[in-house]
Short mmCIF file of C-alpha atoms (C1' of nucleotides) in Angstrom, two decimals:
data_model
loop_
_atom_site.label_atom_id
_atom_site.label_comp_id
_atom_site.label_asym_id
_atom_site.label_seq_id
_atom_site.Cartn_x
_atom_site.Cartn_y
_atom_site.Cartn_z
CA MET A 1 -90.86 -98.84 -47.30
CA ILE A 2 -88.46 -99.96 -44.65
CA GLN A 3 -89.91 -100.16 -41.18
CA ARG A 4 -87.95 -99.54 -38.05
CA PRO A 5 -86.94 -102.63 -36.09
CA ARG A 6 -89.36 -103.91 -33.55
CA GLY A 7 -89.35 -102.20 -30.20
CA THR A 8 -87.39 -99.17 -31.43
CA ARG A 9 -88.58 -95.62 -31.83
CA ASP A 10 -87.90 -92.56 -33.94
CA PHE A 11 -88.21 -89.28 -32.10
CA THR A 12 -89.75 -86.20 -33.70
CA PRO A 13 -88.18 -82.75 -33.27
CA GLU A 14 -90.83 -82.03 -30.61
CA GLU A 15 -90.13 -85.26 -28.76
CA MET A 16 -86.40 -84.69 -28.87
CA GLY A 17 -86.92 -81.21 -27.50
CA ALA A 18 -88.68 -82.67 -24.48
CA ARG A 19 -86.23 -85.53 -24.11
CA ARG A 20 -83.17 -83.31 -24.16
CA TYR A 21 -84.86 -80.91 -21.77
CA TYR A 22 -85.33 -83.60 -19.12
CA GLU A 23 -82.03 -85.23 -19.91
CA SER A 24 -80.07 -82.04 -19.27
CA MET A 25 -82.14 -81.44 -16.18
CA MET A 26 -81.08 -84.82 -14.79
CA ARG A 27 -77.46 -84.20 -15.77
CA SER A 28 -77.36 -80.85 -14.04
CA VAL A 29 -78.91 -82.23 -10.85
CA ALA A 30 -76.26 -84.96 -10.79
CA VAL A 31 -73.49 -82.44 -11.37
CA SER A 32 -74.89 -80.27 -8.60
CA HIS A 33 -74.48 -83.26 -6.29
CA GLY A 34 -70.82 -83.67 -7.19
CA PHE A 35 -71.26 -86.48 -9.69
CA ARG A 36 -69.34 -86.56 -12.96
CA GLU A 37 -70.43 -88.16 -16.19
CA VAL A 38 -68.83 -91.22 -17.71
CA GLN A 39 -69.50 -93.05 -20.93
CA THR A 40 -68.86 -96.66 -21.83
CA PRO A 41 -69.31 -98.56 -25.11
CA ILE A 42 -72.74 -99.47 -26.35
CA PHE A 43 -71.52 -103.03 -26.97
CA GLU A 44 -69.51 -105.19 -24.62
CA HIS A 45 -68.26 -108.73 -24.32
CA THR A 46 -71.25 -110.90 -23.54
CA GLU A 47 -69.25 -112.35 -20.68
CA LEU A 48 -69.53 -109.09 -18.74
CA PHE A 49 -73.26 -109.59 -18.30
CA THR A 50 -73.30 -113.34 -17.91
CA THR A 51 -70.72 -112.90 -15.15
CA LYS A 52 -72.98 -110.43 -13.41
CA SER A 53 -76.38 -111.98 -13.99
CA GLY A 54 -75.87 -115.57 -15.07
CA PRO A 55 -75.92 -117.36 -18.44
CA GLY A 56 -79.69 -117.15 -18.74
CA ILE A 57 -79.68 -113.50 -19.71
CA VAL A 58 -78.13 -114.23 -23.11
CA GLU A 59 -81.65 -115.14 -24.19
CA GLU A 60 -82.79 -111.63 -23.33
CA MET A 61 -79.97 -109.72 -24.94
CA TYR A 62 -78.95 -108.70 -28.42
CA ALA A 63 -75.99 -111.06 -28.42
CA PHE A 64 -74.02 -112.10 -31.48
CA LYS A 65 -70.60 -113.05 -32.77
CA ASP A 66 -68.62 -110.31 -34.47
CA LYS A 67 -66.36 -110.81 -37.49
CA GLY A 68 -63.46 -111.68 -35.24
CA ASP A 69 -65.55 -114.45 -33.72
CA ARG A 70 -65.93 -112.60 -30.42
CA GLU A 71 -69.05 -113.00 -28.30
CA ILE A 72 -70.49 -109.49 -28.25
CA CYS A 73 -73.76 -108.02 -27.06
CA LEU A 74 -75.49 -104.68 -26.99
CA ARG A 75 -75.47 -103.57 -23.37
CA PRO A 76 -78.69 -104.42 -21.52
CA GLU A 77 -77.83 -102.06 -18.64
CA LEU A 78 -75.03 -99.79 -17.58
CA THR A 79 -74.00 -100.73 -14.05
CA ALA A 80 -71.88 -103.67 -15.19
CA SER A 81 -70.04 -101.50 -17.73
CA VAL A 82 -69.36 -98.75 -15.23
CA ILE A 83 -68.00 -101.19 -12.67
CA ARG A 84 -65.88 -102.86 -15.37
CA PHE A 85 -64.57 -99.40 -16.25
CA PHE A 86 -63.78 -98.78 -12.60
CA VAL A 87 -61.94 -102.08 -12.21
CA ASN A 88 -60.02 -101.55 -15.47
CA ASP A 89 -59.01 -97.92 -15.17
CA LEU A 90 -60.38 -95.93 -12.28
CA THR A 91 -59.19 -97.73 -9.17
CA ASN A 92 -56.74 -94.95 -8.34
CA TYR A 93 -59.30 -92.18 -8.41
CA PRO A 94 -59.94 -90.46 -5.09
CA ARG A 95 -62.91 -91.91 -3.26
CA PRO A 96 -65.75 -91.67 -3.01
CA LEU A 97 -65.87 -91.95 -6.78
CA LYS A 98 -69.19 -90.46 -7.87
CA MET A 99 -70.23 -91.12 -11.45
CA PHE A 100 -73.34 -90.80 -13.53
CA TYR A 101 -74.27 -91.88 -17.02
CA PHE A 102 -76.98 -91.61 -19.63
CA GLY A 103 -77.39 -93.83 -22.63
CA GLN A 104 -79.39 -96.40 -24.50
CA CYS A 105 -79.62 -100.03 -23.55
CA PHE A 106 -81.01 -102.99 -25.45
CA ARG A 107 -83.00 -105.98 -24.40
CA TYR A 108 -84.45 -108.65 -26.61
CA GLU A 109 -87.88 -108.83 -25.03
CA ARG A 110 -91.45 -108.57 -26.12
CA PRO A 111 -92.30 -104.86 -26.32
CA GLN A 112 -95.28 -103.53 -24.41
CA ALA A 113 -96.38 -100.31 -22.75
CA GLY A 114 -93.26 -98.62 -21.41
CA ARG A 115 -91.01 -101.44 -22.56
CA TYR A 116 -88.91 -101.11 -25.66
CA ARG A 117 -86.05 -103.08 -27.14
CA GLU A 118 -84.02 -99.92 -27.24
CA PHE A 119 -84.47 -97.76 -24.18
CA PHE A 120 -82.61 -95.13 -22.22
CA GLN A 121 -81.27 -95.22 -18.72
CA PHE A 122 -79.98 -92.47 -16.52
CA GLY A 123 -78.03 -93.76 -13.58
CA ALA A 124 -75.37 -93.09 -11.01
CA GLU A 125 -72.92 -95.07 -8.91
CA ILE A 126 -70.80 -94.25 -5.90
CA ILE A 127 -67.76 -96.34 -5.12
CA GLY A 128 -66.31 -95.90 -1.68
CA SER A 129 -67.04 -97.37 1.70
CA ALA A 130 -70.20 -98.56 3.40
CA THR A 131 -71.65 -95.60 5.22
CA PRO A 132 -75.28 -94.59 5.66
CA GLU A 133 -74.21 -91.23 4.20
CA MET A 134 -73.26 -92.85 0.91
CA ASP A 135 -76.58 -94.64 0.64
CA ALA A 136 -78.43 -91.50 1.62
CA GLU A 137 -76.49 -89.54 -0.98
CA MET A 138 -77.48 -92.06 -3.62
CA ILE A 139 -81.15 -92.17 -2.68
CA GLY A 140 -80.99 -88.41 -2.33
CA LEU A 141 -79.77 -87.97 -5.88
CA ALA A 142 -82.56 -90.16 -7.23
CA ALA A 143 -85.06 -88.22 -5.13
CA ALA A 144 -83.66 -84.85 -6.23
CA ILE A 145 -83.81 -85.81 -9.89
CA LEU A 146 -87.39 -87.06 -9.70
CA GLU A 147 -88.40 -84.03 -7.68
CA ARG A 148 -86.85 -81.66 -10.21
CA THR A 149 -88.66 -83.27 -13.14
CA GLY A 150 -91.90 -82.19 -11.53
CA LEU A 151 -93.28 -85.71 -11.33
CA LYS A 152 -95.85 -85.89 -8.54
CA ASP A 153 -97.25 -89.37 -8.11
CA TYR A 154 -94.48 -91.66 -6.93
CA LYS A 155 -92.97 -93.10 -3.76
CA ILE A 156 -89.37 -94.03 -3.18
CA ARG A 157 -89.55 -97.26 -1.25
CA VAL A 158 -86.43 -98.07 0.68
CA GLY A 159 -85.63 -101.35 2.34
CA HIS A 160 -82.61 -103.25 3.54
CA ILE A 161 -81.86 -106.70 2.29
CA GLY A 162 -80.30 -107.48 5.68
CA VAL A 163 -83.61 -107.38 7.52
CA LEU A 164 -85.08 -110.42 5.79
CA LYS A 165 -81.70 -112.04 5.37
CA GLY A 166 -81.09 -111.68 9.08
CA MET A 167 -84.46 -113.21 9.93
CA LEU A 168 -83.79 -116.11 7.60
CA ALA A 169 -80.34 -116.63 9.09
CA GLN A 170 -81.81 -116.61 12.56
CA ALA A 171 -84.16 -119.35 11.43
CA GLY A 172 -81.17 -121.28 10.17
CA VAL A 173 -81.52 -120.46 6.45
CA SER A 174 -78.68 -118.74 4.66
CA GLY A 175 -76.61 -118.61 1.51
CA ASP A 176 -77.84 -120.47 -1.55
CA THR A 177 -80.98 -121.69 0.19
CA ALA A 178 -82.00 -118.16 1.15
CA LEU A 179 -81.65 -116.62 -2.30
CA PRO A 180 -84.63 -118.25 -4.06
CA ILE A 181 -86.77 -117.54 -1.01
CA LEU A 182 -85.82 -113.88 -1.12
CA GLN A 183 -86.62 -113.74 -4.83
CA LYS A 184 -90.13 -115.07 -4.24
CA LEU A 185 -90.66 -112.76 -1.30
CA ASP A 186 -89.52 -109.80 -3.40
CA LYS A 187 -92.31 -110.52 -5.86
CA LYS A 188 -94.77 -111.13 -3.05
CA MET A 189 -95.31 -114.68 -4.29
CA TYR A 190 -96.07 -116.07 -0.87
CA GLU A 191 -97.66 -119.31 -2.07
CA GLU A 192 -94.38 -120.19 -3.68
CA ALA A 193 -92.15 -118.86 -0.91
CA GLU A 194 -93.88 -120.79 1.87
CA PRO A 195 -93.07 -124.32 0.72
CA LEU A 196 -89.46 -123.24 0.12
CA MET A 197 -89.24 -121.96 3.68
CA LYS A 198 -90.87 -125.09 5.04
CA ALA A 199 -88.44 -127.23 3.10
CA ALA A 200 -85.60 -125.21 4.59
CA GLY A 201 -86.82 -126.26 8.00
CA MET A 202 -88.39 -123.02 9.19
CA SER A 203 -91.09 -123.03 11.82
CA ALA A 204 -94.60 -121.87 10.98
CA ASP A 205 -94.08 -119.04 13.42
CA SER A 206 -90.96 -117.64 11.76
CA ILE A 207 -92.52 -118.07 8.31
CA GLU A 208 -95.47 -116.01 9.41
CA LYS A 209 -93.17 -113.38 10.90
CA ILE A 210 -91.08 -113.08 7.79
CA ILE A 211 -94.11 -112.74 5.54
CA ALA A 212 -95.47 -110.05 7.81
CA THR A 213 -92.14 -108.24 7.56
CA THR A 214 -92.32 -108.05 3.75
CA LYS A 215 -95.55 -106.13 4.21
CA VAL A 216 -94.08 -103.48 6.49
CA THR A 217 -94.29 -100.12 4.77
CA GLY A 218 -94.64 -96.52 5.84
CA PRO A 219 -92.75 -93.77 7.63
CA LEU A 220 -89.56 -94.31 9.60
CA SER A 221 -91.52 -95.16 12.75
CA VAL A 222 -92.51 -98.57 11.35
CA LEU A 223 -88.91 -99.56 12.04
CA ASP A 224 -89.35 -99.13 15.80
CA THR A 225 -89.96 -102.83 16.24
CA TYR A 226 -87.12 -103.82 13.93
CA GLY A 227 -83.81 -103.50 15.64
CA GLY A 228 -80.77 -105.37 14.49
CA GLU A 229 -77.90 -104.15 12.39
CA ALA A 230 -79.94 -103.66 9.23
CA GLY A 231 -82.74 -101.86 11.04
CA GLU A 232 -80.32 -99.47 12.72
CA TYR A 233 -78.57 -98.79 9.43
CA LEU A 234 -81.86 -97.96 7.74
CA LYS A 235 -82.72 -95.57 10.54
CA GLU A 236 -79.46 -93.73 10.04
CA VAL A 237 -80.05 -93.46 6.31
CA PHE A 238 -83.51 -92.07 6.89
CA ALA A 239 -82.22 -89.59 9.44
CA ILE A 240 -79.86 -88.17 6.83
CA LEU A 241 -82.56 -88.13 4.16
CA ALA A 242 -84.74 -86.20 6.57
CA GLN A 243 -82.01 -83.58 6.89
CA PHE A 244 -81.86 -83.38 3.10
CA GLY A 245 -85.56 -82.61 3.23
CA PHE A 246 -86.94 -85.21 0.85
CA ARG A 247 -90.54 -86.21 0.83
CA ASN A 248 -91.91 -89.17 -1.09
CA VAL A 249 -89.45 -91.49 0.65
CA GLU A 250 -90.72 -94.30 2.83
CA VAL A 251 -89.71 -97.58 4.38
CA ASP A 252 -90.67 -100.79 2.60
CA LEU A 253 -89.08 -103.89 4.04
CA GLY A 254 -90.57 -105.93 1.22
CA VAL A 255 -88.16 -104.40 -1.30
CA VAL A 256 -85.56 -107.09 -1.67
CA ARG A 257 -84.55 -107.10 -5.34
CA GLY A 258 -83.75 -110.76 -5.21
CA LEU A 259 -80.33 -110.54 -6.76
CA ALA A 260 -77.27 -112.11 -5.29
CA TYR A 261 -75.03 -109.07 -5.46
CA TYR A 262 -77.13 -106.64 -3.43
CA THR A 263 -75.59 -106.25 -0.01
CA GLY A 264 -77.54 -103.69 1.98
CA ILE A 265 -79.90 -100.86 1.14
CA VAL A 266 -82.28 -101.53 -1.74
CA PHE A 267 -84.81 -99.13 -3.19
CA GLU A 268 -87.39 -98.87 -5.93
CA VAL A 269 -89.66 -96.24 -7.37
CA ASP A 270 -92.99 -96.92 -9.08
CA ALA A 271 -95.13 -94.52 -11.06
CA PRO A 272 -98.61 -96.02 -10.51
CA LYS A 273 -100.09 -94.40 -13.61
CA LEU A 274 -97.93 -96.48 -15.92
CA GLY A 275 -99.64 -99.88 -15.70
CA ALA A 276 -97.75 -103.14 -15.88
CA GLU A 277 -94.33 -101.60 -16.51
CA LYS A 278 -94.47 -99.03 -13.78
CA GLN A 279 -91.07 -99.21 -12.12
CA ILE A 280 -89.14 -96.08 -13.04
CA CYS A 281 -86.12 -96.48 -10.81
CA GLY A 282 -84.26 -99.18 -8.94
CA GLY A 283 -81.06 -99.31 -6.99
CA GLY A 284 -79.18 -100.26 -3.90
CA SER A 285 -75.79 -101.09 -2.54
CA TYR A 286 -73.95 -103.99 -4.06
CA SER A 287 -70.66 -105.73 -4.46
CA LEU A 288 -69.69 -106.45 -8.04
CA SER A 289 -66.13 -105.35 -8.69
CA GLU A 290 -64.60 -108.56 -7.36
CA LEU A 291 -66.67 -110.51 -9.90
CA PHE A 292 -64.86 -108.60 -12.63
CA GLY A 293 -61.46 -109.29 -11.16
CA GLY A 294 -61.06 -106.19 -9.04
CA GLU A 295 -60.76 -105.51 -5.35
CA LYS A 296 -63.91 -105.81 -3.29
CA VAL A 297 -65.27 -102.32 -2.74
CA PHE A 298 -68.53 -101.02 -1.44
CA SER A 299 -70.71 -99.50 -4.11
CA THR A 300 -74.18 -98.09 -4.30
CA GLY A 301 -76.12 -96.97 -7.31
CA PHE A 302 -79.39 -96.67 -9.14
CA ALA A 303 -80.78 -96.49 -12.63
CA ILE A 304 -83.75 -94.45 -13.74
CA GLY A 305 -85.81 -95.68 -16.67
CA PHE A 306 -85.70 -92.50 -18.68
CA ASP A 307 -88.48 -93.41 -21.13
CA ARG A 308 -90.87 -94.50 -18.43
CA THR A 309 -90.17 -91.43 -16.36
CA LEU A 310 -91.05 -89.27 -19.35
CA LEU A 311 -94.21 -91.29 -19.95
CA ALA A 312 -95.22 -90.74 -16.34
CA ILE A 313 -94.52 -87.02 -16.57
CA GLU A 314 -96.65 -86.80 -19.70
CA LYS A 315 -99.48 -88.75 -18.08
CA GLU A 316 -99.52 -86.17 -15.33
CA GLY A 317 -100.08 -83.55 -17.99
CA GLN A 318 -96.72 -81.85 -17.84
CA THR A 319 -95.07 -80.64 -21.01
CA ALA A 320 -91.55 -79.48 -21.63
CA PRO A 321 -91.05 -75.92 -22.88
CA LYS A 322 -90.79 -75.72 -26.65
CA LEU A 323 -87.53 -74.71 -28.20
CA LEU A 324 -88.28 -71.66 -30.28
CA VAL A 325 -86.04 -69.56 -32.42
CA ASP A 326 -85.51 -65.92 -31.36
CA ALA A 327 -85.73 -64.45 -34.81
CA TYR A 328 -86.58 -65.28 -38.41
CA VAL A 329 -84.99 -63.16 -41.10
CA ILE A 330 -87.11 -62.35 -44.14
CA PRO A 331 -85.71 -60.66 -47.23
CA VAL A 332 -88.37 -58.50 -48.82
CA ASN A 333 -87.22 -59.37 -52.33
CA ASP A 334 -84.29 -60.83 -54.24
CA LYS A 335 -82.38 -57.55 -54.04
CA THR A 336 -82.13 -57.72 -50.25
CA ARG A 337 -81.47 -61.45 -50.02
CA MET A 338 -77.70 -61.19 -49.66
CA LYS A 339 -78.05 -58.52 -46.99
CA ALA A 340 -80.50 -60.80 -45.12
CA TYR A 341 -77.89 -63.55 -44.96
CA GLU A 342 -75.44 -61.08 -43.48
CA VAL A 343 -77.97 -60.02 -40.84
CA ALA A 344 -78.72 -63.62 -39.95
CA ALA A 345 -75.04 -64.38 -39.55
CA LEU A 346 -74.62 -61.31 -37.34
CA LEU A 347 -77.34 -62.50 -35.00
CA ARG A 348 -76.08 -66.08 -34.92
CA ARG A 349 -72.54 -64.99 -34.19
CA ASN A 350 -73.88 -63.04 -31.22
CA GLY A 351 -75.77 -65.91 -29.69
CA ILE A 352 -79.24 -65.03 -30.91
CA SER A 353 -80.91 -68.12 -32.32
CA CYS A 354 -82.04 -67.26 -35.77
CA ASP A 355 -83.54 -68.86 -38.83
CA LEU A 356 -83.91 -67.47 -42.33
CA ASP A 357 -85.62 -67.99 -45.65
CA ILE A 358 -83.76 -70.62 -47.66
CA MET A 359 -86.67 -71.51 -49.95
CA ARG A 360 -86.77 -68.17 -51.82
CA ARG A 361 -90.40 -67.73 -50.90
CA ASN A 362 -92.44 -64.58 -50.98
CA MET A 363 -93.08 -62.53 -47.89
CA GLY A 364 -96.52 -63.88 -47.17
CA LYS A 365 -95.24 -67.46 -47.15
CA ASN A 366 -92.30 -66.44 -45.05
CA PHE A 367 -94.53 -64.96 -42.39
CA LYS A 368 -96.60 -68.11 -42.34
CA TYR A 369 -93.48 -70.18 -41.93
CA ALA A 370 -92.13 -67.92 -39.18
CA ASP A 371 -95.44 -68.33 -37.42
CA ALA A 372 -95.45 -72.09 -37.88
CA ILE A 373 -92.01 -72.54 -36.33
CA GLY A 374 -92.94 -70.19 -33.50
CA ALA A 375 -90.31 -67.54 -34.17
CA ARG A 376 -90.57 -64.84 -31.53
CA ARG A 377 -89.69 -62.09 -33.96
CA THR A 378 -89.19 -61.55 -37.65
CA ILE A 379 -86.46 -59.34 -39.03
CA ILE A 380 -87.64 -57.81 -42.28
CA VAL A 381 -84.81 -56.80 -44.55
CA GLY A 382 -86.17 -54.32 -47.12
CA GLU A 383 -84.77 -51.77 -49.52
CA LYS A 384 -86.46 -48.77 -47.89
CA GLU A 385 -85.10 -49.61 -44.46
CA LEU A 386 -81.63 -50.41 -45.76
CA GLU A 387 -81.34 -46.90 -47.17
CA SER A 388 -81.02 -45.70 -43.58
CA GLY A 389 -79.05 -48.77 -42.46
CA CYS A 390 -82.10 -50.25 -40.68
CA VAL A 391 -84.22 -53.38 -40.63
CA ASN A 392 -87.77 -53.83 -39.37
CA VAL A 393 -88.16 -55.93 -36.24
CA ARG A 394 -91.63 -57.38 -35.83
CA ASP A 395 -92.82 -58.96 -32.61
CA MET A 396 -94.81 -61.96 -33.77
CA SER A 397 -97.12 -62.19 -30.80
CA SER A 398 -98.06 -58.50 -30.52
CA GLY A 399 -97.58 -57.59 -34.17
CA GLU A 400 -95.66 -54.46 -33.19
CA GLN A 401 -93.03 -53.43 -35.63
CA LYS A 402 -90.03 -51.20 -35.17
CA MET A 403 -87.22 -49.79 -37.30
CA VAL A 404 -83.84 -50.71 -35.82
CA PRO A 405 -80.39 -49.72 -37.12
CA ILE A 406 -78.40 -52.83 -38.00
CA GLU A 407 -75.48 -51.76 -35.81
CA SER A 408 -77.68 -51.79 -32.73
CA LEU A 409 -79.78 -54.80 -33.75
CA VAL A 410 -77.96 -57.32 -31.54
CA GLN A 411 -78.28 -55.05 -28.53
CA HIS A 412 -81.93 -54.39 -29.30
CA LEU A 413 -82.76 -58.08 -29.51
CA LYS A 414 -80.87 -58.97 -26.39
CA GLY A 415 -82.34 -56.13 -24.36
"C1'" G B 1 -91.82 -117.64 -25.17
"C1'" C B 2 -97.56 -117.16 -24.24
"C1'" C B 3 -102.76 -114.77 -24.54
"C1'" G B 4 -106.13 -110.91 -26.44
"C1'" C B 5 -107.07 -106.60 -29.63
"C1'" G B 6 -105.65 -103.81 -33.78
"C1'" A B 7 -103.24 -101.80 -38.64
"C1'" U B 8 -106.70 -97.05 -44.58
"C1'" G B 9 -102.05 -90.59 -47.28
"C1'" G B 10 -97.28 -87.34 -42.44
"C1'" G B 11 -101.32 -87.05 -38.15
"C1'" G B 12 -106.66 -88.02 -37.28
"C1'" U B 13 -110.56 -90.71 -39.85
"C1'" A B 14 -115.20 -92.84 -43.25
"C1'" G B 15 -115.86 -97.34 -45.79
"C1'" C B 16 -115.29 -103.54 -43.51
"C1'" U B 17 -120.93 -106.47 -40.50
"C1'" U B 18 -123.90 -107.41 -46.12
"C1'" G B 19 -117.08 -108.17 -51.42
"C1'" G B 20 -118.92 -104.67 -56.95
"C1'" U B 21 -118.00 -96.57 -59.54
"C1'" C B 22 -112.11 -92.89 -59.69
"C1'" A B 23 -111.55 -95.13 -51.52
"C1'" U B 24 -114.49 -90.32 -47.65
"C1'" C B 25 -113.62 -86.12 -44.88
"C1'" C B 26 -110.45 -82.98 -41.58
"C1'" U B 27 -105.61 -81.47 -40.80
"C1'" G B 28 -100.71 -81.05 -42.28
"C1'" U B 29 -96.93 -80.61 -46.90
"C1'" G B 30 -95.74 -77.98 -51.73
"C1'" G B 31 -97.58 -74.16 -55.18
"C1'" G B 32 -100.99 -70.11 -56.35
"C1'" A B 33 -104.69 -65.94 -55.42
"C1'" C B 34 -100.72 -62.28 -52.71
"C1'" U B 35 -93.36 -59.60 -56.90
"C1'" G B 36 -93.35 -55.12 -48.92
"C1'" U B 37 -96.24 -58.03 -43.96
"C1'" G B 38 -98.23 -64.02 -40.43
"C1'" G B 39 -102.16 -66.56 -37.45
"C1'" A B 40 -108.10 -66.07 -42.04
"C1'" U B 41 -110.29 -67.56 -46.69
"C1'" C B 42 -110.37 -69.70 -51.57
"C1'" C B 43 -108.08 -72.63 -55.61
"C1'" C B 44 -104.53 -76.24 -57.53
"C1'" U B 45 -101.01 -80.29 -56.73
"C1'" A B 46 -98.86 -84.48 -54.35
"C1'" G B 47 -99.91 -88.26 -50.83
"C1'" A B 48 -102.87 -94.42 -48.17
"C1'" C B 49 -105.89 -99.67 -48.09
"C1'" U B 50 -98.74 -103.00 -43.71
"C1'" C B 51 -96.88 -107.37 -46.58
"C1'" G B 52 -97.58 -112.33 -48.74
"C1'" C B 53 -100.63 -116.38 -50.02
"C1'" G B 54 -105.57 -118.04 -50.69
"C1'" U B 55 -111.20 -117.83 -51.75
"C1'" U B 56 -113.92 -115.23 -55.75
"C1'" C B 57 -115.84 -113.13 -62.16
"C1'" A B 58 -114.42 -109.31 -58.51
"C1'" A B 59 -110.98 -108.19 -52.04
"C1'" A B 60 -109.58 -102.23 -48.13
"C1'" U B 61 -113.83 -105.60 -47.07
"C1'" C B 62 -113.73 -112.89 -46.32
"C1'" G B 63 -109.69 -116.84 -44.69
"C1'" C B 64 -104.57 -118.14 -43.39
"C1'" G B 65 -99.59 -116.61 -42.36
"C1'" A B 66 -95.90 -112.90 -41.52
"C1'" U B 67 -94.59 -108.00 -39.86
"C1'" C B 68 -95.45 -103.99 -36.71
"C1'" G B 69 -98.33 -101.59 -32.78
"C1'" C B 70 -101.41 -101.62 -28.28
"C1'" G B 71 -102.93 -104.18 -23.52
"C1'" G B 72 -101.55 -108.15 -20.38
"C1'" C B 73 -98.62 -112.84 -18.74
"C1'" C B 74 -93.49 -114.51 -18.07
"C1'" C B 75 -89.17 -111.82 -17.29
"C1'" C B 76 -87.36 -107.25 -15.68
"C1'" A B 77 -80.04 -107.30 -14.78
#
RNA sequence: GCCGCGAUGGGGUAGCUUGGUCAUCCUGUGGGACUGUGGAUCCCUAGACUCGCGUUCAAAUCGCGAUCGCGGCCCCA
């Protein structure tokens, strides 16, 4: 027997039903917000990701040389590809350019709960100019998608990288010195952040202040004591989000996402029920296009961990509706078989989902099968009925059965 | 890369401590009872000890390693 590669999954018909259900839900919410879908290759030049995230990530990717001796990797995320796409081909599109995507990504990591080597991301990016509206639109889309899925237990925590950056700058720490400090603060590793700040020459007072700031969370009012450019910007974003009517959104100045390319708003979403791998969404505004050789443009985006989101939804006890077939056509015997195929084709051509006996089984078995697949109705094609141009339509939940002329069958089933 | 736990038909399991009949049961699959009516019942059939090495007269059972899974660490673009 050949096993599937580590960290990958096969999906059963039931699982795929649920996955496609939520996937199309997310797509339609994005479309309803004026976003359009894009798709990029599943493999890219390794350089794309090392340019974005540094050489270290090669260790965590499926990277290899192809037959033409090119350095190739399976994409570990989608933002880099979408921005590459923009820089290559989409720079003349009217802005704001609002795009979304859905697809699998690959990371060579140790699998654990909610972490797979092949996983799926749903994400969106806006390329345009730096306005609070654009950030609010982005956070709003993430919020709308999560809200629509029916997930209950989550908080969208929104911060602004400029708040802590500004405080560090005021204390005389900026640029390359600030970055590692921000990374530690993002992870709430204060014991490790403190010596770094001391070494950078910060006073005990400003260290204490900055640590306190990373712990500021709650409704918009917590920002009252935080003025400054970043604070004002955040307030504007929240004002717009309030107009959009989203709940489950709060301020968290400790969200920093210690990555060099984030420039302003940053946000994260956790689903607490998930355990160690509980982050289901992350995003913010960033500046990447110039790294890939394009003009510097303001962008904002997010990615939702599709698999984790589904896990969280399941843990809350929600299930996706099952995909059932409208009708199952049963020939009573071999003499009516050909006629049954014709009836099935008639229904299918008219948009009625329909299955039929292709195992040449007897009626009893066919009813059992129709029941097992959850067919709503069975269409019994028998000699007696055919004499008057009819078939028997049986409602599988009530057991009621009715003679229906074939010429009005489609209408009868649709009505 | 690190730590811990685990792996028996498609799914769920008994057996493992204390090695010794044809590996248990439920469910699901296919067929039949049932050549014109499902969800029930009965019968038949097929289907598993993750893999390798070792210990032993004898291994599902004990040991080592690998693989995969689960939980966590690191990381999380």
